[in-house]
Amino acid sequence: MGEHFKCLSAVFPIIMRTKNGKRQVLLLRRKNTGYMDGMWDFAGSGHVEENETAMQAAVRECKEELGITVKQSDIRFAHLSHRVGLNGARTYYDIYFVIERYTGEAYIAEPDKCTGLQWFDVGELPGDFIGIRKQALMMYFDSKYYSEVMNS
C-alpha cells in the first residue's frame, strides 16, 4: 500500500483593532517569498512547523515577523480554507485566527520578506490584497468558517 497524501498547513493571523470607530486589519506587503510578492497579506502569517500546533505557529510567526507577543488564550479561530493544489501546486490547510490583544508595537521584523506594514479599514482594503485572503476575511465576517479553493 502506498504512502498517504500529505499537505501543508499555514496560519494567518487576522490582527484587528478599532480606531476612530472603524475596524482595521494589519497587513504586510510580501517580498522575496516566492508567493504573491508585491501583494498585501495578513501580517504574521506562515507555515506550521513540525511538532507545532497551529496556535503555537501563530504565536511564533507574530513574534518573528512583527515583534509582538501573543498569548494563545487571546487567539480565536476564524476560518479554515482547504486550498487544493492543482497542476503541481501544493495543497494547504489555511487556518485563520483573529487576534485583537497582544503586547508590543508591531514593526517589520523581517525586512528581507516585507516592504510595508499598514493598518487598513476593513471596508477599504487595498486592491492588491491577496484574493483568497480577502475571501477568507469576508467569510469570517459572514460567520462562514470553512471554504474550499482550487489552486492552480
Coordinates of C-alpha atoms in Angstrom, one line a residue:
M1 CA 0.0 0.0 0.0
G2 CA 1.3 3.5 -0.9
E3 CA 2.1 6.3 1.4
H4 CA -0.8 8.7 2.3
F5 CA -1.1 12.0 0.6
K6 CA 0.4 14.8 2.7
C7 CA -0.4 18.5 2.6
L8 CA 0.9 21.6 4.3
S9 CA -0.7 23.9 6.9
A10 CA -0.3 27.6 7.2
V11 CA -1.6 30.1 9.7
F12 CA -3.0 33.6 9.0
P13 CA -3.4 35.9 12.0
I14 CA -6.2 38.5 11.3
I15 CA -4.8 41.2 13.6
M16 CA -7.6 43.7 14.2
R17 CA -8.2 46.9 16.1
T18 CA -10.8 49.6 16.3
K19 CA -9.7 53.2 15.6
N20 CA -11.9 56.2 15.3
G21 CA -14.9 53.9 15.3
K22 CA -13.7 51.8 12.4
R23 CA -12.5 48.2 12.3
Q24 CA -9.0 47.8 11.0
V25 CA -6.8 44.9 10.0
L26 CA -3.0 44.8 9.9
L27 CA -1.5 43.8 6.5
L28 CA 2.0 43.5 5.2
R29 CA 3.4 43.7 1.6
R30 CA 5.2 40.5 0.7
K31 CA 8.7 40.5 -0.7
N32 CA 11.2 37.8 -1.7
T33 CA 8.9 34.9 -0.6
G34 CA 8.3 33.3 -4.0
Y35 CA 4.5 33.6 -3.4
M36 CA 2.4 36.7 -4.4
D37 CA 5.4 39.0 -3.8
G38 CA 4.3 42.7 -4.0
M39 CA 0.8 41.9 -2.8
W40 CA -0.7 42.7 0.6
D41 CA -1.2 39.7 3.0
F42 CA -2.2 39.2 6.6
A43 CA 0.7 40.2 8.8
G44 CA 2.3 37.4 10.8
S45 CA 1.3 34.5 8.5
G46 CA 3.5 31.5 7.9
H47 CA 3.8 27.7 7.8
V48 CA 3.0 25.4 10.7
E49 CA 6.3 23.6 11.6
E50 CA 6.8 20.0 12.6
N51 CA 5.7 19.3 16.3
E52 CA 3.9 22.6 16.4
T53 CA 0.2 23.3 16.8
A54 CA -1.5 26.0 14.6
M55 CA -1.9 28.3 17.6
Q56 CA 1.8 27.9 18.5
A57 CA 2.7 28.7 14.9
A58 CA 0.6 31.9 15.0
V59 CA 2.3 33.0 18.3
R60 CA 5.7 32.2 16.8
E61 CA 5.1 34.0 13.5
C62 CA 3.7 37.1 15.1
K63 CA 6.9 37.3 17.2
E64 CA 9.2 36.6 14.3
E65 CA 7.6 38.8 11.7
L66 CA 6.1 41.6 13.8
G67 CA 7.9 41.6 17.1
I68 CA 4.7 41.3 19.1
T69 CA 3.8 38.8 21.8
V70 CA 0.5 37.0 21.5
K71 CA -0.9 34.7 24.1
Q72 CA -2.7 31.5 22.9
S73 CA -5.6 32.5 25.1
D74 CA -6.1 35.7 23.1
I75 CA -6.3 33.8 19.8
R76 CA -9.8 33.0 18.3
F77 CA -10.5 30.6 15.4
A78 CA -11.9 32.5 12.4
H79 CA -11.8 30.3 9.3
L80 CA -10.4 27.1 7.7
S81 CA -9.7 27.0 4.0
H82 CA -8.8 23.8 2.3
R83 CA -6.7 25.1 -0.7
V84 CA -6.4 22.1 -3.1
G85 CA -3.3 22.3 -5.3
L86 CA -3.9 21.6 -9.0
N87 CA -1.4 21.3 -11.8
G88 CA 1.5 20.8 -9.4
A89 CA 0.5 23.5 -6.9
R90 CA 0.8 22.5 -3.2
T91 CA -2.3 21.6 -1.2
Y92 CA -2.7 23.6 2.1
Y93 CA -5.0 23.8 5.1
D94 CA -5.0 27.6 5.7
I95 CA -6.0 28.3 9.3
Y96 CA -7.2 31.9 10.1
F97 CA -7.2 33.3 13.6
V98 CA -8.5 36.6 14.9
I99 CA -6.1 38.4 17.3
E100 CA -7.2 41.6 19.0
R101 CA -4.9 41.6 22.0
Y102 CA -1.1 41.4 22.0
T103 CA 1.9 43.0 23.7
G104 CA 4.3 45.3 21.9
E105 CA 4.2 47.6 18.9
A106 CA 4.1 45.8 15.5
Y107 CA 7.0 46.5 13.2
I108 CA 8.7 44.9 10.2
A109 CA 11.0 42.4 12.0
E110 CA 11.9 40.6 8.7
P111 CA 12.7 43.4 6.2
D112 CA 14.0 40.9 3.7
K113 CA 10.4 39.4 3.4
C114 CA 8.3 42.6 3.7
T115 CA 8.2 46.1 2.1
G116 CA 5.3 47.5 4.1
L117 CA 3.2 47.2 7.2
Q118 CA -0.1 49.1 7.4
W119 CA -3.5 49.2 9.1
F120 CA -6.4 49.2 6.7
D121 CA -10.1 49.9 7.4
V122 CA -11.9 46.6 6.6
G123 CA -14.3 48.5 4.3
E124 CA -11.3 50.0 2.4
L125 CA -9.0 47.1 1.8
P126 CA -6.2 47.6 -0.9
G127 CA -6.9 46.3 -4.4
D128 CA -3.7 44.3 -4.3
F129 CA -4.7 42.3 -1.2
I130 CA -4.4 38.6 -2.0
G131 CA -7.8 37.4 -3.2
I132 CA -8.1 34.2 -1.2
R133 CA -7.2 36.1 2.0
K134 CA -9.9 38.7 1.3
Q135 CA -12.3 35.9 0.6
A136 CA -11.5 34.3 3.9
L137 CA -11.9 37.6 5.8
M138 CA -15.3 38.2 4.2
M139 CA -16.4 34.6 5.0
Y140 CA -15.4 35.2 8.7
F141 CA -17.4 38.4 8.8
D142 CA -20.4 36.4 7.4
S143 CA -19.9 33.6 10.0
K144 CA -18.8 31.1 7.4
Y145 CA -16.0 29.1 9.0
Y146 CA -15.0 26.7 6.2
S147 CA -14.2 27.0 2.5
E148 CA -12.5 25.1 -0.3
V149 CA -10.4 26.7 -3.0
M150 CA -9.0 25.1 -6.1
N151 CA -5.5 26.5 -6.5
S152 CA -3.7 26.1 -9.9

